[in-house]
PDB file of C-alpha atoms in Angstrom:
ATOM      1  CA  UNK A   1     -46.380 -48.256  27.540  1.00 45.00           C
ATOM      2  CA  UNK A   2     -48.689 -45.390  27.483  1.00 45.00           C
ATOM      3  CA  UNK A   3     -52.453 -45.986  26.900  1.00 48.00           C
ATOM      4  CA  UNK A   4     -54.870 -44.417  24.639  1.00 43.00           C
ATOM      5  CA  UNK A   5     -54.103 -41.012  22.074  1.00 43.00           C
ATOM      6  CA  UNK A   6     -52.019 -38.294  22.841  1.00 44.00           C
ATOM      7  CA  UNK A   7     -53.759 -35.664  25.159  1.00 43.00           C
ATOM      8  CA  UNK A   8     -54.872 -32.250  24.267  1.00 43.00           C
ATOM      9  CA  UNK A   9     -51.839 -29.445  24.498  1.00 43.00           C
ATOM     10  CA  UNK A  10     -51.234 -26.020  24.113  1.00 46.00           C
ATOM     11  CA  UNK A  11     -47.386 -25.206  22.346  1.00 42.00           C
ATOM     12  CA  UNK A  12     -46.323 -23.595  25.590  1.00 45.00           C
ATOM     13  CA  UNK A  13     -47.686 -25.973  28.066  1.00 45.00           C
ATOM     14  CA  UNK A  14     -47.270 -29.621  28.943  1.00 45.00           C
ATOM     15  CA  UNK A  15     -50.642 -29.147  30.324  1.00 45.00           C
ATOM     16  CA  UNK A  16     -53.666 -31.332  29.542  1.00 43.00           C
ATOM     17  CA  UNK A  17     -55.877 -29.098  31.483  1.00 43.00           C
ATOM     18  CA  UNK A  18     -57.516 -26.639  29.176  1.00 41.00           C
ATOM     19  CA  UNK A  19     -58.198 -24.115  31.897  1.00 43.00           C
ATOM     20  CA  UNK A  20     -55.138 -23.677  32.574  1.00 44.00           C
ATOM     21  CA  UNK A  21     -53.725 -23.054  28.491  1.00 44.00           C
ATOM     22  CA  UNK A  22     -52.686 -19.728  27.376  1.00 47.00           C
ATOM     23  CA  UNK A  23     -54.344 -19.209  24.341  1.00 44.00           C
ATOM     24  CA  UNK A  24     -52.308 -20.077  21.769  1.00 44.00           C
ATOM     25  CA  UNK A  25     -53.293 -22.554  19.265  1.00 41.00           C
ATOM     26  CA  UNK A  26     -51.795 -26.361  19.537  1.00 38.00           C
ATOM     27  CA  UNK A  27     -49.622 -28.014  16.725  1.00 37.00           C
ATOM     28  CA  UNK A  28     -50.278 -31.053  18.057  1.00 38.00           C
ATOM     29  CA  UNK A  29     -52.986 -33.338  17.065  1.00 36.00           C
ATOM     30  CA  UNK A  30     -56.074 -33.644  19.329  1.00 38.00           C
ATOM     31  CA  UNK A  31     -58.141 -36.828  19.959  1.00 41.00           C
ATOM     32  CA  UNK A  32     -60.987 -37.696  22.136  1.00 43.00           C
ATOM     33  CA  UNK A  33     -62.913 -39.939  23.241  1.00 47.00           C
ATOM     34  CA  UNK A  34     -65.889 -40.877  20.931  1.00 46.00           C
ATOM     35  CA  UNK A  35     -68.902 -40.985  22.749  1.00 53.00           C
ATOM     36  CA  UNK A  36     -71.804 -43.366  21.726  1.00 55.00           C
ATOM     37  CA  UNK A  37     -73.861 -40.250  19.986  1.00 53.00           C
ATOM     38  CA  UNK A  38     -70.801 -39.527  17.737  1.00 51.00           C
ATOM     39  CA  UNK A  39     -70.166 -43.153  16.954  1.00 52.00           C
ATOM     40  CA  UNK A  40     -74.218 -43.435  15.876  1.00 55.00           C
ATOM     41  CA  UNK A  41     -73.583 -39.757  13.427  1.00 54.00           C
ATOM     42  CA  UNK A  42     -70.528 -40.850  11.832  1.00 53.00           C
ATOM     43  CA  UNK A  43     -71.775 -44.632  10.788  1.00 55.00           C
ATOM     44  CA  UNK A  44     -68.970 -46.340  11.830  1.00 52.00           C
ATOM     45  CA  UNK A  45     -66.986 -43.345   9.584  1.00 47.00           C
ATOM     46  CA  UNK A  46     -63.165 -44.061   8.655  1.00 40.00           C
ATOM     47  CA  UNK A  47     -62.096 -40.954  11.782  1.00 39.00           C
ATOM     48  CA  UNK A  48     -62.739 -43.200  14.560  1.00 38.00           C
ATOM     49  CA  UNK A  49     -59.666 -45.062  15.263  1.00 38.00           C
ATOM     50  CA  UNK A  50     -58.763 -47.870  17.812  1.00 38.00           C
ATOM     51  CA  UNK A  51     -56.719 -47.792  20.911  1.00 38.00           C
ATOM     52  CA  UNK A  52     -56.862 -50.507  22.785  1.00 40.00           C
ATOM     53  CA  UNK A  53     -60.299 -51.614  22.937  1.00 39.00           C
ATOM     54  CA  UNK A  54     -61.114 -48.022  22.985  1.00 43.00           C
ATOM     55  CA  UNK A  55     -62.442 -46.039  20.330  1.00 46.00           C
ATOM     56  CA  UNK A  56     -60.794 -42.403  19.447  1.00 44.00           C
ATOM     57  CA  UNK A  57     -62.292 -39.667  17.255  1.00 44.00           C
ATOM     58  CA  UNK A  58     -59.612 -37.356  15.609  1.00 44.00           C
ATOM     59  CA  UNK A  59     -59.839 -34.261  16.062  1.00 42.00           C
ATOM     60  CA  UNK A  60     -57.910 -31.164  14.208  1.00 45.00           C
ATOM     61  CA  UNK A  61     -55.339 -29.183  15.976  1.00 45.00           C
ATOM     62  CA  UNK A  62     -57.235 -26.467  18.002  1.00 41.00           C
ATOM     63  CA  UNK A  63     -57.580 -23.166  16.697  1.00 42.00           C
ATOM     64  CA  UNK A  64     -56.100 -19.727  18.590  1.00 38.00           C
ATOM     65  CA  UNK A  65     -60.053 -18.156  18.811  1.00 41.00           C
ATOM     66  CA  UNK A  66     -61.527 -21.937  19.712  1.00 41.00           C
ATOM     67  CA  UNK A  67     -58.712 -22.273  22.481  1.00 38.00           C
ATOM     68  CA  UNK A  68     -59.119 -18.533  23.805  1.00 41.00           C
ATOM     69  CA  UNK A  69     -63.016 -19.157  24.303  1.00 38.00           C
ATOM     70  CA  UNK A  70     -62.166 -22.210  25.608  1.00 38.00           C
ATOM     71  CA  UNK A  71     -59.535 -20.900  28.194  1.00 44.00           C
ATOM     72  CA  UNK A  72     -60.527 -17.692  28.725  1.00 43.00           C
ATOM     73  CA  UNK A  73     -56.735 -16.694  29.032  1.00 45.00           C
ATOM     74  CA  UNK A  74     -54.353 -14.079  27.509  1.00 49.00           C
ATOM     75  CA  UNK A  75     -50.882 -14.691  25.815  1.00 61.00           C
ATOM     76  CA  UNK A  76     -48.334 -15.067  29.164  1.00 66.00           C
ATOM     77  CA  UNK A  77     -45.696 -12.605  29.421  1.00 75.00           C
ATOM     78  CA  UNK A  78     -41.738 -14.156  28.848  1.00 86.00           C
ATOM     79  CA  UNK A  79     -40.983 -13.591  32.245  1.00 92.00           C
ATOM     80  CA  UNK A  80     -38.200 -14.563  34.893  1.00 94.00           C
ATOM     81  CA  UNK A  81     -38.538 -16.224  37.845  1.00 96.00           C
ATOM     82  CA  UNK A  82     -35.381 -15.552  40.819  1.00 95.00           C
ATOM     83  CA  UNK A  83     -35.374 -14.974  44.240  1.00 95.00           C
ATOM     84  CA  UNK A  84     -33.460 -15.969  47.416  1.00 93.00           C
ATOM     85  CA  UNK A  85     -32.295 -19.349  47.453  1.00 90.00           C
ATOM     86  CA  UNK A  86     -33.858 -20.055  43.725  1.00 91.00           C
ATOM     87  CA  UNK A  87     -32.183 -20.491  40.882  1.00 91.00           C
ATOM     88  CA  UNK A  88     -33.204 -18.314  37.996  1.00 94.00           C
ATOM     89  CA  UNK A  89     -35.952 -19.842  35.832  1.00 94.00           C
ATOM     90  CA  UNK A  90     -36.866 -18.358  32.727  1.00 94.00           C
ATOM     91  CA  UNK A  91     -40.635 -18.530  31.456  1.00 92.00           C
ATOM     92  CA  UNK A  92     -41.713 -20.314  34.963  1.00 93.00           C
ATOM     93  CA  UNK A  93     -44.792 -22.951  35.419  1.00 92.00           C
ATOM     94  CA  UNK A  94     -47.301 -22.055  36.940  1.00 90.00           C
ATOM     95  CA  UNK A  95     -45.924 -25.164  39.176  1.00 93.00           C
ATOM     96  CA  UNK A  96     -42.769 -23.808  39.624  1.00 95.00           C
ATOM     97  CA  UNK A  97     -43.974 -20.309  40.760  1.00 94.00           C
ATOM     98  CA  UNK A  98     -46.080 -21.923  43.519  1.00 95.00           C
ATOM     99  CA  UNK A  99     -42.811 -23.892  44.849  1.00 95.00           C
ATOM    100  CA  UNK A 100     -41.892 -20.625  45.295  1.00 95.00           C
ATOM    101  CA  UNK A 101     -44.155 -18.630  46.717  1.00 95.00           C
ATOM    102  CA  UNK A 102     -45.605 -21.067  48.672  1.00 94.00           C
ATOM    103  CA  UNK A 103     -42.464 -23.081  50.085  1.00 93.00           C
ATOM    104  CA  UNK A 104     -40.634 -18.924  51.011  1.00 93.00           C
ATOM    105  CA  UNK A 105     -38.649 -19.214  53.955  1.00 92.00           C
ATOM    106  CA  UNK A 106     -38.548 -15.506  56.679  1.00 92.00           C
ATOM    107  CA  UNK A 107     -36.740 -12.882  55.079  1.00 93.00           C
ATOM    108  CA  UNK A 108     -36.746 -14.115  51.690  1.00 95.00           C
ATOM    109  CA  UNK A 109     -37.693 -12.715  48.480  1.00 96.00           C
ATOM    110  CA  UNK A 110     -39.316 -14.120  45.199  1.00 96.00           C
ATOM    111  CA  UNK A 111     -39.476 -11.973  41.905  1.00 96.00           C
ATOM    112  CA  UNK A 112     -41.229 -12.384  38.677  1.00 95.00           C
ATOM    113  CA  UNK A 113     -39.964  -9.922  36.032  1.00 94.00           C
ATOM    114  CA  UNK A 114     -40.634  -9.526  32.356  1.00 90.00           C
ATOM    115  CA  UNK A 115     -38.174  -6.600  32.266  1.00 77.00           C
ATOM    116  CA  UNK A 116     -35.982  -4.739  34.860  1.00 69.00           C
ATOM    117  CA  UNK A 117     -39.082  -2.229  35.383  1.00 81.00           C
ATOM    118  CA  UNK A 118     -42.151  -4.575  34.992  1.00 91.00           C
ATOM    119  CA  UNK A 119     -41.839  -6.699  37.866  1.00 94.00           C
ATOM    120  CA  UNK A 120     -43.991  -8.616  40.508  1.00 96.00           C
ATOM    121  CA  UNK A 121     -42.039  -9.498  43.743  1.00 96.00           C
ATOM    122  CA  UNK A 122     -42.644 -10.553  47.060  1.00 97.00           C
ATOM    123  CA  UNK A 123     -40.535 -10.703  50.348  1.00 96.00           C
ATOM    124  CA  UNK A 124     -41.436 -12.259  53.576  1.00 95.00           C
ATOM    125  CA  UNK A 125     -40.892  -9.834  56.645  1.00 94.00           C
ATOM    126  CA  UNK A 126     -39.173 -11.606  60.057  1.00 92.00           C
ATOM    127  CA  UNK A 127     -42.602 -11.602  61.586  1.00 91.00           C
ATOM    128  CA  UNK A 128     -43.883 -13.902  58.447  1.00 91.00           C
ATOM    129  CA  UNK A 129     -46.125 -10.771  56.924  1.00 96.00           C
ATOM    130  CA  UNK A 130     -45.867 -10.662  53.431  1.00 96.00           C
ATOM    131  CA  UNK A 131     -44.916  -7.652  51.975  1.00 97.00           C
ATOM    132  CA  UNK A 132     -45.809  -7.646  48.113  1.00 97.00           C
ATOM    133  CA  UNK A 133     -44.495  -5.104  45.291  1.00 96.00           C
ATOM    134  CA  UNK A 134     -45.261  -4.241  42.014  1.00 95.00           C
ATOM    135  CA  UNK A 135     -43.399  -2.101  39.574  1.00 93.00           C
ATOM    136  CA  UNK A 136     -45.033  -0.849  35.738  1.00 89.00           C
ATOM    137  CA  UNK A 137     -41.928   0.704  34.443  1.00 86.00           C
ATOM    138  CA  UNK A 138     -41.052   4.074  35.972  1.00 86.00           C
ATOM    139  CA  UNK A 139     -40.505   4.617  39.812  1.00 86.00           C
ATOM    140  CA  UNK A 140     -44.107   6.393  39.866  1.00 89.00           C
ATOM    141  CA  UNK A 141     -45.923   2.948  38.700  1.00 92.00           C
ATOM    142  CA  UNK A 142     -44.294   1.418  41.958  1.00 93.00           C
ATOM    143  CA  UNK A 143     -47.065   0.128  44.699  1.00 95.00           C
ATOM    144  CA  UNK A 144     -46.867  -1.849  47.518  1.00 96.00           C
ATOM    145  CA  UNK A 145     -49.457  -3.882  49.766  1.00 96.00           C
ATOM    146  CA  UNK A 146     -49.048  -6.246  52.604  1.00 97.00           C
ATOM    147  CA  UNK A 147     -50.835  -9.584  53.158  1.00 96.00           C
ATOM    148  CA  UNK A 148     -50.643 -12.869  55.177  1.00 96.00           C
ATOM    149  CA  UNK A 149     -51.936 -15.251  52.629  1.00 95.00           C
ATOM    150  CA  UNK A 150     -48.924 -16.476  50.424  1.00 95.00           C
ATOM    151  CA  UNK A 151     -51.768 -17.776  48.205  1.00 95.00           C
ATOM    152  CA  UNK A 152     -53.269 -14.710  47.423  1.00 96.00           C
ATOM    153  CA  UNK A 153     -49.525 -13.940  46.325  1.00 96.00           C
ATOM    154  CA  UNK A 154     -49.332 -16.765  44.405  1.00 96.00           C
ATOM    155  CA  UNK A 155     -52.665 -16.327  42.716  1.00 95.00           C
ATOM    156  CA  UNK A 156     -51.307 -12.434  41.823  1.00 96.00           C
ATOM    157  CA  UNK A 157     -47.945 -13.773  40.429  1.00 96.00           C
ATOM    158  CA  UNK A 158     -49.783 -16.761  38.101  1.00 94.00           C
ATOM    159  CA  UNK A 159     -52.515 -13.833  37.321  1.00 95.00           C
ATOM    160  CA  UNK A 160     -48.951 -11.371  36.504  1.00 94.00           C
ATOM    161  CA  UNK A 161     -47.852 -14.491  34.595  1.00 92.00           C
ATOM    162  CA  UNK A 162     -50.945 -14.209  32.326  1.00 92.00           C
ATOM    163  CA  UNK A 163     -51.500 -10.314  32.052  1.00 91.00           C
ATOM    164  CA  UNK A 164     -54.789 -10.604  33.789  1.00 92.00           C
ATOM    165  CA  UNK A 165     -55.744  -7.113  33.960  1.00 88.00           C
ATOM    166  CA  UNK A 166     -57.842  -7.643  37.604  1.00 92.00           C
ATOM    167  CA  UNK A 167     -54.808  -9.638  38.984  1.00 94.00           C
ATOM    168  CA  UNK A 168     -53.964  -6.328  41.669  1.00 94.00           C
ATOM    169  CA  UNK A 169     -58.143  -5.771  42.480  1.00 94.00           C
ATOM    170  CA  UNK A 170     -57.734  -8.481  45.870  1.00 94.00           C
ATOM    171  CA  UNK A 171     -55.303  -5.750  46.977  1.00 96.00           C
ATOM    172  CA  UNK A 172     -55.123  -2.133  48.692  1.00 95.00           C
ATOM    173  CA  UNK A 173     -51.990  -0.517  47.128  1.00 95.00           C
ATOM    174  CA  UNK A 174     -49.960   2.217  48.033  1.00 95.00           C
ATOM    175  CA  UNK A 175     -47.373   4.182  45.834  1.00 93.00           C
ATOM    176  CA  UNK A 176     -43.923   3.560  47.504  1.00 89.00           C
ATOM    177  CA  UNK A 177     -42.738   7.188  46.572  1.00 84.00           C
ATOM    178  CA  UNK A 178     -45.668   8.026  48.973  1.00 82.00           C
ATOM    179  CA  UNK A 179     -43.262   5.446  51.872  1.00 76.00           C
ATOM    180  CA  UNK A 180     -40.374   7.508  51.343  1.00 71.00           C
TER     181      UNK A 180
END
C-alpha cells in the first residue's frame, strides 16, 4: 500500500520530477509536505491533512504559467519514435528515447519524426561514428553532422522532443544537398 499523497504530475507525464514536465498545467491534485513554518501560519488550519503520521498541505492543481516558470520547458512535439530493430512508439519518453539511442547496435538507425519532413534521426556507421541528421521540411532544411558521443545525440533528440530552439548549437552542420 502506497504511502503518503499523490505526487506532483504534469497530464502528459508520469513524472514526479518537475524539471523534467512540459509545461502544461496538471489536473491532478498536488500535495506537499507541510513544513513546520506553514503548520505555525495556518494555526492548525482545516488544509493540513493526515497521512500516516505525516502531515500534508493541499495544494491546487498547478497552473500552465506557474508550471512553465517552474520547468522552464516548451509544449513537446507529437512525435514518433522507429528505427532498426524498434518497434514504433508514438509520443516516446524521454526514457524510451534513451533505450534507444543509447542501447544502438553498428549500422543501425533511430528516428524521431513529428511529420515525414520534420525529423531528427541518427544512424551508427560500421566504424561506431555517429552520423546524425536533421530535416525542417523541404530537402534544403536538410543538415547533417557527425559525432561519437551517443549522449550528445540523445540530449539533441529529448531537446527535438521539446522544441528547444538551441537543441542543434553543440553541433557543426552541413547541408546534405552540399554532400551530393
Amino acid at each position: 500500500m502506497p504511502r503518503g499523497p499523490p505526487q506532483p504530475t504534469c497530464q502528459n507525464h508520469s513524472t514526479t520530477n518537475r524539471s523534467q514536465d512540459c509545461g502544461k498545467a496538471s489536473s491532478r491534485l498536488a500535495f506537499r509536505r507541510s513544513t513546520r513554518a506553514d503548520r505555525a501560519a495556518n494555526n492548525g488550519s482545516p488544509t493540513l491533512t493526515e497521512a500516516g503520521s505525516q502531515r500534508y498541505q493541499r495544494i491546487p492543481p498547478v497552473t500552465q504559467a506557474a508550471l512553465g516558470a517552474t520547468c522552464g520547458m516548451t509544449e513537446r512535439r507529437r512525435a514518433v519514435l522507429e528505427g532498426t530493430r524498434i518497434r514504433r512508439v508514438r509520443n516516446p519518453t524521454a526514457g524510451r528515447i534513451e533505450a534507444a539511442v543509447l542501447g544502438m547496435a553498428r549500422e543501425n538507425v533511430v528516428v524521431l519524426s513529428e511529420a515525414d519532413d520534420d525529423h531528427v534521426q541518427v544512424w551508427q556507421r560500421p566504424g561506431g561514428l555517429l552520423q546524425l541528421e536533421h530535416r525542417a521540411g523541404s530537402p534544403v532544411e536538410h543538415f547533417q553532422t557527425m559525432t561519437v558521443s551517443a549522449d550528445k545525440v540523445h540530449a539533441a533528440f529529448t531537446a527535438w522532443l521539446r522544441r528547444d530552439g538551441g537543441w542543434a548549437a553543440p553541433f557543426t552542420w552541413r547541408s546534405v544537398s552540399e554532400l551530393l
